[in-house]
CSV table of C-alpha atoms in Angstrom, one decimal:
chain,number,residue,atom,x,y,z
A,4,UNK,CA,-46.1,27.7,-12.6
A,5,UNK,CA,-45.2,29.6,-15.8
A,6,UNK,CA,-43.7,32.5,-13.7
A,7,UNK,CA,-41.6,30.0,-11.7
A,8,UNK,CA,-40.2,28.5,-14.9
A,9,UNK,CA,-39.3,31.9,-16.4
A,10,UNK,CA,-37.6,32.8,-13.1
A,11,UNK,CA,-35.6,29.5,-13.1
A,12,UNK,CA,-34.4,30.0,-16.7
A,13,UNK,CA,-33.4,33.6,-15.9
A,14,UNK,CA,-31.3,32.5,-12.9
A,15,UNK,CA,-29.6,29.8,-15.0
A,16,UNK,CA,-28.8,32.4,-17.7
A,17,UNK,CA,-27.4,34.8,-15.1
A,18,UNK,CA,-25.2,32.1,-13.7
A,19,UNK,CA,-23.8,31.3,-17.2
A,20,UNK,CA,-23.3,34.9,-17.9
A,21,UNK,CA,-21.5,35.5,-14.7
A,22,UNK,CA,-19.0,32.7,-15.4
A,23,UNK,CA,-15.5,34.2,-15.5
A,24,UNK,CA,-14.1,34.5,-19.0
A,25,UNK,CA,-10.5,34.2,-20.1
A,26,UNK,CA,-9.1,37.7,-21.0
A,27,UNK,CA,-8.9,38.2,-24.8
A,28,UNK,CA,-5.1,38.6,-24.8
A,29,UNK,CA,-4.7,35.0,-23.8
A,30,UNK,CA,-5.5,31.8,-25.8
A,31,UNK,CA,-9.1,30.8,-25.2
A,32,UNK,CA,-9.8,27.3,-23.7
A,33,UNK,CA,-11.1,25.7,-26.9
A,34,UNK,CA,-8.2,26.8,-29.0
A,35,UNK,CA,-5.7,25.9,-26.3
A,36,UNK,CA,-7.2,22.4,-26.1
A,37,UNK,CA,-6.7,22.0,-29.9
A,38,UNK,CA,-3.1,23.3,-29.6
A,39,UNK,CA,-2.2,20.9,-26.8
A,40,UNK,CA,-4.0,18.0,-28.4
A,41,UNK,CA,-2.1,18.5,-31.7
A,42,UNK,CA,1.2,19.0,-29.9
A,43,UNK,CA,1.0,15.8,-27.9
A,44,UNK,CA,-0.2,13.9,-30.9
A,45,UNK,CA,2.8,15.1,-32.9
A,46,UNK,CA,5.1,14.5,-30.0
A,47,UNK,CA,3.9,10.9,-29.6
A,48,UNK,CA,4.3,10.2,-33.3
A,49,UNK,CA,7.8,11.6,-33.3
A,50,UNK,CA,8.7,9.5,-30.3
A,51,UNK,CA,7.4,6.3,-31.9
A,52,UNK,CA,9.4,6.9,-35.0
A,53,UNK,CA,12.8,7.6,-33.4
A,54,UNK,CA,12.5,6.1,-29.9
A,55,UNK,CA,14.2,9.2,-28.7
A,56,UNK,CA,13.1,12.7,-27.7
A,57,UNK,CA,15.4,15.7,-28.1
A,58,UNK,CA,15.0,19.3,-27.3
A,59,UNK,CA,15.3,20.0,-31.1
A,60,UNK,CA,12.5,17.6,-32.0
A,61,UNK,CA,10.3,18.9,-29.2
A,62,UNK,CA,10.8,22.5,-30.2
A,63,UNK,CA,10.3,21.7,-33.9
A,64,UNK,CA,6.9,20.0,-33.4
A,65,UNK,CA,5.8,22.6,-30.9
A,66,UNK,CA,6.6,25.5,-33.2
A,67,UNK,CA,4.8,23.8,-36.1
A,68,UNK,CA,1.6,23.5,-34.1
A,69,UNK,CA,1.8,27.1,-33.0
A,70,UNK,CA,2.3,28.2,-36.6
A,71,UNK,CA,-0.7,26.3,-37.7
A,72,UNK,CA,-2.8,28.1,-35.2
A,73,UNK,CA,-1.2,31.5,-35.9
A,74,UNK,CA,0.0,31.8,-32.3
A,75,UNK,CA,3.4,33.2,-31.3
A,76,UNK,CA,5.6,31.6,-28.6
A,77,UNK,CA,5.2,34.8,-26.5
A,78,UNK,CA,1.4,34.6,-26.6
A,79,UNK,CA,1.5,30.9,-25.7
A,80,UNK,CA,3.9,31.4,-22.8
A,81,UNK,CA,1.9,34.3,-21.4
A,82,UNK,CA,-1.3,32.3,-21.7
A,83,UNK,CA,0.3,29.3,-19.9
A,84,UNK,CA,1.3,31.6,-17.1
A,85,UNK,CA,-2.3,32.8,-16.9
A,86,UNK,CA,-3.6,29.2,-16.7
A,87,UNK,CA,-1.0,28.4,-14.1
A,88,UNK,CA,-3.0,30.8,-11.9
A,89,UNK,CA,-6.2,29.0,-12.9
A,90,UNK,CA,-5.1,25.4,-12.6
A,91,UNK,CA,-8.6,24.0,-12.5
A,92,UNK,CA,-9.3,25.4,-15.9
A,93,UNK,CA,-6.1,24.0,-17.3
A,94,UNK,CA,-6.9,20.6,-15.7
A,95,UNK,CA,-10.3,20.6,-17.4
A,96,UNK,CA,-8.7,21.4,-20.7
A,97,UNK,CA,-6.2,18.5,-20.3
A,98,UNK,CA,-9.0,16.1,-19.4
A,99,UNK,CA,-10.5,16.8,-22.8
A,100,UNK,CA,-7.2,16.4,-24.5
A,101,UNK,CA,-6.6,13.1,-22.7
A,102,UNK,CA,-10.0,11.8,-23.8
A,103,UNK,CA,-9.3,12.7,-27.4
A,104,UNK,CA,-5.9,11.0,-27.3
A,105,UNK,CA,-7.4,7.9,-25.9
A,106,UNK,CA,-10.1,7.8,-28.5
A,107,UNK,CA,-7.5,8.3,-31.2
A,108,UNK,CA,-5.6,5.3,-29.8
A,109,UNK,CA,-8.7,3.1,-29.9
A,110,UNK,CA,-9.4,4.3,-33.4
A,111,UNK,CA,-5.9,3.2,-34.5
A,112,UNK,CA,-6.6,-0.3,-33.1
A,113,UNK,CA,-5.1,-0.1,-29.6
A,114,UNK,CA,-6.9,-2.5,-27.3
A,115,UNK,CA,-8.4,-1.5,-23.9
A,116,UNK,CA,-5.5,-3.5,-22.3
A,117,UNK,CA,-3.0,-1.2,-24.0
A,118,UNK,CA,-4.6,1.9,-22.5
A,119,UNK,CA,-5.8,0.7,-19.1
A,120,UNK,CA,-5.7,-3.0,-18.6
A,121,UNK,CA,-6.9,-2.9,-15.0
A,122,UNK,CA,-9.9,-0.7,-15.5
A,123,UNK,CA,-12.2,-3.7,-15.5
A,124,UNK,CA,-11.3,-4.6,-11.9
A,125,UNK,CA,-13.4,-3.5,-9.0
A,126,UNK,CA,-12.3,-2.9,-5.4
A,127,UNK,CA,-12.7,-6.6,-4.5
A,128,UNK,CA,-11.2,-9.9,-5.6
A,129,UNK,CA,-7.7,-11.2,-5.9
A,130,UNK,CA,-6.8,-8.4,-8.3
A,131,UNK,CA,-8.4,-5.1,-7.4
A,132,UNK,CA,-8.1,-1.4,-8.1
A,133,UNK,CA,-8.2,0.1,-4.6
A,134,UNK,CA,-7.5,3.7,-5.6
A,135,UNK,CA,-10.2,6.1,-4.1
A,136,UNK,CA,-8.5,9.5,-4.5
A,137,UNK,CA,-8.8,11.8,-7.5
A,138,UNK,CA,-7.7,10.1,-10.7
A,139,UNK,CA,-6.3,13.2,-12.5
A,140,UNK,CA,-3.8,15.8,-11.2
A,141,UNK,CA,-2.2,18.8,-12.8
A,142,UNK,CA,1.4,19.6,-11.6
A,143,UNK,CA,3.0,23.0,-12.4
A,144,UNK,CA,6.3,24.4,-11.3
A,145,UNK,CA,4.9,26.5,-8.4
A,146,UNK,CA,5.2,26.0,-4.7
A,147,UNK,CA,2.3,23.8,-3.3
A,148,UNK,CA,1.2,23.0,-6.9
A,149,UNK,CA,4.2,20.9,-8.0
A,150,UNK,CA,3.6,17.9,-5.6
A,151,UNK,CA,0.7,15.5,-5.2
A,152,UNK,CA,0.6,13.5,-1.9
A,153,UNK,CA,-1.6,10.6,-0.9
A,154,UNK,CA,-2.1,8.0,1.9
A,155,UNK,CA,-3.7,4.6,1.6
A,156,UNK,CA,-4.5,3.0,5.0
A,157,UNK,CA,-4.8,-0.8,5.2
A,158,UNK,CA,-8.1,-2.3,6.0
A,159,UNK,CA,-9.5,-5.8,6.4
A,160,UNK,CA,-9.2,-6.5,2.7
A,161,UNK,CA,-5.4,-6.3,2.9
A,162,UNK,CA,-3.9,-9.8,3.4
A,163,UNK,CA,-0.4,-11.1,4.2
A,164,UNK,CA,1.6,-11.5,1.0
A,165,UNK,CA,-0.2,-8.7,-0.9
A,166,UNK,CA,1.8,-6.9,-3.6
A,167,UNK,CA,0.9,-3.6,-5.3
A,168,UNK,CA,1.3,-1.6,-8.5
A,169,UNK,CA,0.9,2.1,-8.7
A,170,UNK,CA,0.4,3.4,-12.2
A,171,UNK,CA,-0.7,6.5,-14.2
A,172,UNK,CA,-0.6,8.1,-17.5
A,173,UNK,CA,1.3,11.4,-18.0
A,174,UNK,CA,1.6,14.1,-20.6
A,175,UNK,CA,4.2,16.9,-20.4
A,176,UNK,CA,4.9,20.3,-21.7
A,177,UNK,CA,8.6,20.7,-21.4
A,178,UNK,CA,10.6,23.6,-22.8
A,179,UNK,CA,14.1,22.1,-22.6
A,180,UNK,CA,16.2,19.6,-20.7
A,181,UNK,CA,15.4,16.1,-19.5
A,182,UNK,CA,12.0,15.4,-17.8
A,183,UNK,CA,12.8,14.5,-14.2
A,184,UNK,CA,9.6,14.1,-12.2
A,185,UNK,CA,9.7,11.6,-9.3
A,186,UNK,CA,7.1,9.2,-8.0
A,187,UNK,CA,7.8,7.6,-4.5
A,188,UNK,CA,5.9,5.3,-2.2
A,189,UNK,CA,6.8,4.5,1.4
A,190,UNK,CA,5.3,1.2,2.6
A,191,UNK,CA,5.0,0.8,6.4
A,192,UNK,CA,4.4,-2.7,7.9
A,193,UNK,CA,3.0,-3.9,11.2
A,194,UNK,CA,6.3,-3.9,13.1
A,195,UNK,CA,7.0,-0.4,11.7
A,196,UNK,CA,9.6,-1.6,9.2
A,197,UNK,CA,9.6,0.5,6.1
A,198,UNK,CA,10.2,-0.2,2.4
A,199,UNK,CA,10.7,2.9,0.1
A,200,UNK,CA,10.2,2.5,-3.7
A,201,UNK,CA,10.8,5.3,-6.2
A,202,UNK,CA,11.0,5.9,-9.9
A,203,UNK,CA,11.7,8.8,-12.3
A,204,UNK,CA,9.1,9.9,-14.8
A,205,UNK,CA,11.2,10.8,-17.8
A,206,UNK,CA,8.8,10.2,-20.7
A,207,UNK,CA,5.1,10.7,-21.5
A,208,UNK,CA,2.9,7.6,-21.3
A,209,UNK,CA,2.5,4.9,-18.7
A,210,UNK,CA,4.5,5.0,-15.5
A,211,UNK,CA,4.4,2.0,-13.1
A,212,UNK,CA,5.8,1.5,-9.6
A,213,UNK,CA,5.7,-2.0,-8.2
A,214,UNK,CA,5.7,-2.8,-4.5
A,215,UNK,CA,6.7,-6.5,-3.8
A,216,UNK,CA,5.0,-8.8,-1.4
A,217,UNK,CA,6.2,-9.4,2.2
A,218,UNK,CA,5.9,-13.0,3.5
A,219,UNK,CA,6.0,-12.2,7.2
A,220,UNK,CA,4.4,-8.8,7.8
A,221,UNK,CA,1.1,-7.2,7.0
A,222,UNK,CA,0.9,-3.7,5.6
A,223,UNK,CA,-0.2,-0.8,7.7
A,224,UNK,CA,-0.2,2.0,5.1
A,225,UNK,CA,1.1,3.2,1.8
A,226,UNK,CA,2.2,6.9,1.8
A,227,UNK,CA,3.5,8.4,-1.5
A,228,UNK,CA,3.9,11.4,-3.7
A,229,UNK,CA,4.5,12.6,-7.3
A,230,UNK,CA,6.9,15.5,-7.5
A,231,UNK,CA,7.6,18.0,-10.3
A,232,UNK,CA,10.8,20.0,-9.5
A,233,UNK,CA,10.5,23.7,-9.4
A,234,UNK,CA,12.0,25.9,-12.1
A,235,UNK,CA,14.8,28.2,-10.9
A,236,UNK,CA,15.0,30.1,-14.2
A,237,UNK,CA,12.0,32.4,-14.4
A,238,UNK,CA,12.4,32.5,-18.2
A,239,UNK,CA,11.8,28.8,-18.5
A,240,UNK,CA,8.2,28.7,-17.5
A,241,UNK,CA,7.0,26.2,-20.2
A,242,UNK,CA,6.9,23.2,-18.0
A,243,UNK,CA,4.0,21.2,-16.6
A,244,UNK,CA,2.9,17.6,-16.1
A,245,UNK,CA,-0.7,16.3,-16.4
A,246,UNK,CA,-1.4,13.0,-14.7
A,247,UNK,CA,-4.4,10.9,-15.4
A,248,UNK,CA,-5.9,7.4,-14.9
A,249,UNK,CA,-4.2,7.0,-11.5
A,250,UNK,CA,-4.7,3.5,-10.2
A,251,UNK,CA,-3.4,1.4,-7.3
A,252,UNK,CA,-3.7,-2.3,-8.1
A,253,UNK,CA,-3.6,-4.8,-5.3
A,254,UNK,CA,-2.7,-8.4,-6.0
A,255,UNK,CA,-3.5,-11.1,-3.4
A,256,UNK,CA,-0.9,-13.9,-3.2
A,257,UNK,CA,-3.1,-17.0,-2.5
A,258,UNK,CA,-0.1,-19.3,-2.0
A,259,UNK,CA,1.3,-17.2,0.9
A,260,UNK,CA,-2.2,-16.7,2.4
A,261,UNK,CA,-3.0,-20.4,2.3
A,262,UNK,CA,0.4,-21.2,3.9
A,263,UNK,CA,-0.4,-18.6,6.6
A,264,UNK,CA,-3.8,-20.1,7.3
A,265,UNK,CA,-2.4,-23.6,7.4
A,266,UNK,CA,0.3,-22.5,9.9
A,267,UNK,CA,-2.4,-20.8,12.0
A,268,UNK,CA,-4.5,-24.0,12.1
A,269,UNK,CA,-1.4,-26.0,13.0
A,270,UNK,CA,-0.5,-23.6,15.8
A,271,UNK,CA,-4.0,-23.8,17.2
A,272,UNK,CA,-3.9,-27.6,17.2
A,273,UNK,CA,-0.5,-27.6,18.9
A,274,UNK,CA,-1.8,-25.1,21.5
A,275,UNK,CA,-4.8,-27.4,22.2
A,276,UNK,CA,-2.6,-30.4,22.6
A,277,UNK,CA,-0.4,-28.5,25.1
A,278,UNK,CA,-3.4,-27.4,27.0
A,279,UNK,CA,-4.6,-31.0,27.3
A,280,UNK,CA,-1.2,-32.1,28.4
A,281,UNK,CA,-1.1,-29.4,31.0
A,282,UNK,CA,-4.4,-30.6,32.4
A,283,UNK,CA,-3.0,-34.1,32.6
A,284,UNK,CA,0.0,-32.9,34.5
A,285,UNK,CA,-2.2,-31.6,37.2
A,286,UNK,CA,-3.2,-35.1,38.2
A,287,UNK,CA,0.0,-35.8,40.2
A,288,UNK,CA,-0.7,-32.7,42.3
A,289,UNK,CA,-4.2,-33.9,43.0
A,290,UNK,CA,-2.9,-37.3,44.0
A,291,UNK,CA,-0.3,-35.7,46.2
A,292,UNK,CA,-3.0,-33.6,47.8
A,293,UNK,CA,-5.1,-36.6,48.7
A,294,UNK,CA,-2.0,-38.5,49.9
A,295,UNK,CA,-1.1,-35.6,52.1
A,296,UNK,CA,-4.6,-35.6,53.5
A,297,UNK,CA,-4.2,-39.3,54.3
A,298,UNK,CA,-1.0,-38.6,56.2
A,299,UNK,CA,-2.5,-35.9,58.2
A,300,UNK,CA,-5.4,-38.3,59.1
A,301,UNK,CA,-2.9,-40.9,60.2
A,302,UNK,CA,-1.3,-38.5,62.7
A,303,UNK,CA,-4.6,-37.2,64.0
A,304,UNK,CA,-6.0,-38.5,67.3
A,305,UNK,CA,-7.8,-41.9,66.9
A,306,UNK,CA,-11.6,-41.4,66.7
A,307,UNK,CA,-14.1,-44.1,67.5
A,308,UNK,CA,-17.8,-43.7,67.4
A,309,UNK,CA,-17.3,-40.0,66.9
A,310,UNK,CA,-15.7,-39.6,70.4
A,311,UNK,CA,-12.1,-38.8,71.3
A,312,UNK,CA,-10.2,-41.2,73.6
């Protein structure tokens, strides 16, 4: 037993020791987490003060954070390129950053509703979070890594008159120019009619995309994407978008559903009445059949006592 325990511990230590390390010339994960956390915190404070975000302010706060950590722009940019090739590591770092920012917001008095008001809802009920895909995505300006696609198929919980809201939180590293990511959802209905809804993601924070209800057609599927444009200038590599807390909220419209059910009941009653009326209308045919039989009997040879005269 003791030998097995020693062997198990040795295997665990070997696995930990074999974990790939970030080369020393790049910023290490813990320090990069601190840099990104402080950058986004400063950026958020600056945005709240002015209500605007300029390239000058963005660069000023970014350089101040780098100076605090004694990191040059060249080292940061080369490190970012390295993490672009190891996107899962960068995603893990940003998950930690997001947790710290959320905790800071709570500490400053922000309510749960301000951060994620629909987190309390399950997948059932009139208001429900029906999102079942990954809730955090890292988009970087590289082919196949700058777009997140998803499909939500309708099931029995989807009702006529449902509306939807797709929402997420986003944080950006943006070297210059306007942020211009795009979120788009194509809604397909039973008769293959299509509604396309889109929005630009131009600031950090909450993005919401609303899909209105349809009174006459049920939904077949929701197919969408979040897209970060590629960078043509190879020198401008400081650009990424971290998306978290993805949710798809479905709202049942009870007024439309009750109207639909009432119309269905009325249609069934009307159909039943028509069927009863159709059965009544067969009576004249039966009468004519018997009358016809009587006419044929009148023309037939006279029978008496079962014998023919």
